Amino acid sequence: MKTDDLTFEEAMEKLEAIVEKLEEGDVPLEKAINYYQDGMTLSKLCGDKLNTVQEKMTKIMNEQGEFAPFEIQEEQ
């Protein structure tokens, strides 16, 4: 699966489509393994993109002109 040119949103859409297919449960084993591998690749891509955004946000300056850390709150 080629993921280099995907935006975060495109990768998430593809990942959601894979999850839907796997949740249906009527996917042949070999195809399910391929979907799973593609899903893991997309999941890593999304995680990497989020980490990049978090690093950029960490560099945003606060009102005093100092660098302020920025933490992304993860869903629980």
Coordinates of N, CA and C in Angstrom, one line a residue, residues 17-73:
A17 N -12.5 2.3 6.6 CA -13.0 1.4 5.7 C -12.5 0.0 5.9
I18 N -11.2 -0.1 6.3 CA -10.6 -1.4 6.6 C -11.3 -2.0 7.8
V19 N -11.4 -1.2 8.8 CA -12.0 -1.7 10.1 C -13.5 -2.2 9.8
E20 N -14.2 -1.4 9.0 CA -15.6 -1.9 8.7 C -15.6 -3.2 8.0
K21 N -14.7 -3.4 7.0 CA -14.6 -4.7 6.3 C -14.3 -5.8 7.3
L22 N -13.3 -5.6 8.2 CA -12.9 -6.6 9.1 C -14.0 -6.9 10.1
E23 N -14.7 -5.9 10.5 CA -15.8 -6.1 11.5 C -17.0 -6.9 10.9
E24 N -17.1 -6.8 9.6 CA -18.2 -7.6 8.9 C -18.0 -9.1 9.1
G25 N -16.7 -9.5 9.2 CA -16.4 -10.9 9.5 C -16.5 -11.9 8.4
D26 N -16.9 -11.5 7.2 CA -17.0 -12.5 6.2 C -15.9 -12.3 5.1
V27 N -14.7 -11.9 5.6 CA -13.6 -11.7 4.8 C -12.7 -12.9 4.8
P28 N -12.3 -13.5 3.6 CA -11.4 -14.6 3.6 C -10.1 -14.3 4.4
L29 N -9.5 -15.4 5.0 CA -8.4 -15.2 5.9 C -7.2 -14.4 5.3
E30 N -6.8 -14.8 4.1 CA -5.7 -14.1 3.4 C -6.0 -12.6 3.2
K31 N -7.2 -12.3 2.8 CA -7.6 -10.9 2.6 C -7.6 -10.2 3.9
A32 N -8.1 -10.9 4.9 CA -8.2 -10.2 6.3 C -6.7 -9.9 6.7
I33 N -5.8 -10.8 6.5 CA -4.4 -10.5 6.9 C -3.9 -9.3 6.1
N34 N -4.2 -9.2 4.8 CA -3.7 -8.1 4.0 C -4.4 -6.8 4.5
Y35 N -5.7 -6.8 4.8 CA -6.4 -5.7 5.4 C -5.7 -5.2 6.7
Y36 N -5.4 -6.2 7.5 CA -4.8 -5.9 8.8 C -3.4 -5.3 8.7
Q37 N -2.6 -5.8 7.7 CA -1.3 -5.2 7.5 C -1.5 -3.8 7.0
D38 N -2.4 -3.6 6.0 CA -2.6 -2.2 5.5 C -3.1 -1.3 6.6
G39 N -4.0 -1.8 7.5 CA -4.5 -1.0 8.6 C -3.4 -0.6 9.6
M40 N -2.5 -1.5 9.9 CA -1.4 -1.2 10.7 C -0.5 -0.1 10.1
T41 N -0.3 -0.2 8.8 CA 0.5 0.8 8.1 C -0.1 2.2 8.2
L42 N -1.5 2.2 8.0 CA -2.2 3.4 8.0 C -2.2 4.0 9.5
S43 N -2.4 3.1 10.4 CA -2.4 3.5 11.8 C -1.1 4.2 12.2
K44 N 0.0 3.6 11.8 CA 1.4 4.2 12.0 C 1.5 5.5 11.4
L45 N 1.0 5.6 10.1 CA 1.1 6.9 9.4 C 0.3 8.0 10.1
C46 N -0.9 7.7 10.6 CA -1.7 8.6 11.3 C -1.0 9.0 12.6
G47 N -0.5 8.1 13.3 CA 0.3 8.4 14.6 C 1.5 9.3 14.3
D48 N 2.2 9.0 13.3 CA 3.4 9.8 12.9 C 2.9 11.2 12.6
K49 N 1.9 11.3 11.8 CA 1.4 12.7 11.5 C 0.9 13.5 12.7
L50 N 0.3 12.8 13.6 CA -0.2 13.4 14.9 C 1.0 13.9 15.7
N51 N 2.1 13.0 15.8 CA 3.3 13.4 16.5 C 3.9 14.6 15.9
T52 N 4.0 14.7 14.6 CA 4.5 15.8 13.9 C 3.8 17.1 14.2
V53 N 2.5 17.0 14.2 CA 1.6 18.2 14.6 C 1.9 18.6 16.0
Q54 N 2.0 17.6 16.9 CA 2.2 17.9 18.3 C 3.6 18.6 18.5
E55 N 4.6 18.1 17.8 CA 5.9 18.8 17.9 C 5.8 20.2 17.4
K56 N 5.1 20.5 16.3 CA 4.9 21.8 15.8 C 4.2 22.7 16.8
M57 N 3.1 22.1 17.4 CA 2.3 22.9 18.3 C 3.1 23.2 19.6
T58 N 4.1 22.4 20.0 CA 4.9 22.6 21.1 C 5.7 23.9 20.9
K59 N 6.0 24.2 19.7 CA 6.8 25.4 19.4 C 6.0 26.7 19.3
I60 N 4.7 26.6 19.5 CA 3.9 27.8 19.4 C 4.2 28.6 20.6
M61 N 4.3 29.9 20.4 CA 4.7 30.8 21.5 C 3.5 31.2 22.3
N62 N 3.6 31.3 23.6 CA 2.6 31.8 24.5 C 2.6 33.3 24.5
E63 N 1.7 33.9 25.2 CA 1.5 35.4 25.2 C 2.8 36.1 25.7
Q64 N 3.6 35.6 26.5 CA 4.8 36.2 27.0 C 6.0 36.1 26.0
G65 N 5.8 35.4 24.9 CA 6.9 35.3 23.9 C 7.8 34.1 24.2
E66 N 7.4 33.3 25.2 CA 8.2 32.1 25.5 C 7.5 30.9 24.9
F67 N 8.4 29.9 24.7 CA 7.8 28.6 24.1 C 7.0 27.9 25.2
A68 N 5.8 27.5 24.9 CA 5.0 26.8 25.8 C 4.7 25.4 25.3
P69 N 4.9 24.4 26.2 CA 4.5 23.1 25.8 C 3.1 22.9 25.5
F70 N 2.8 22.1 24.6 CA 1.4 21.8 24.2 C 1.2 20.3 24.2
E71 N 0.2 19.8 25.0 CA 0.0 18.4 25.1 C -1.4 18.1 24.4
I72 N -1.4 17.1 23.6 CA -2.7 16.6 23.0 C -3.3 15.6 24.0
Q73 N -4.6 15.9 24.3 CA -5.3 15.0 25.2 C -5.9 13.9 24.4

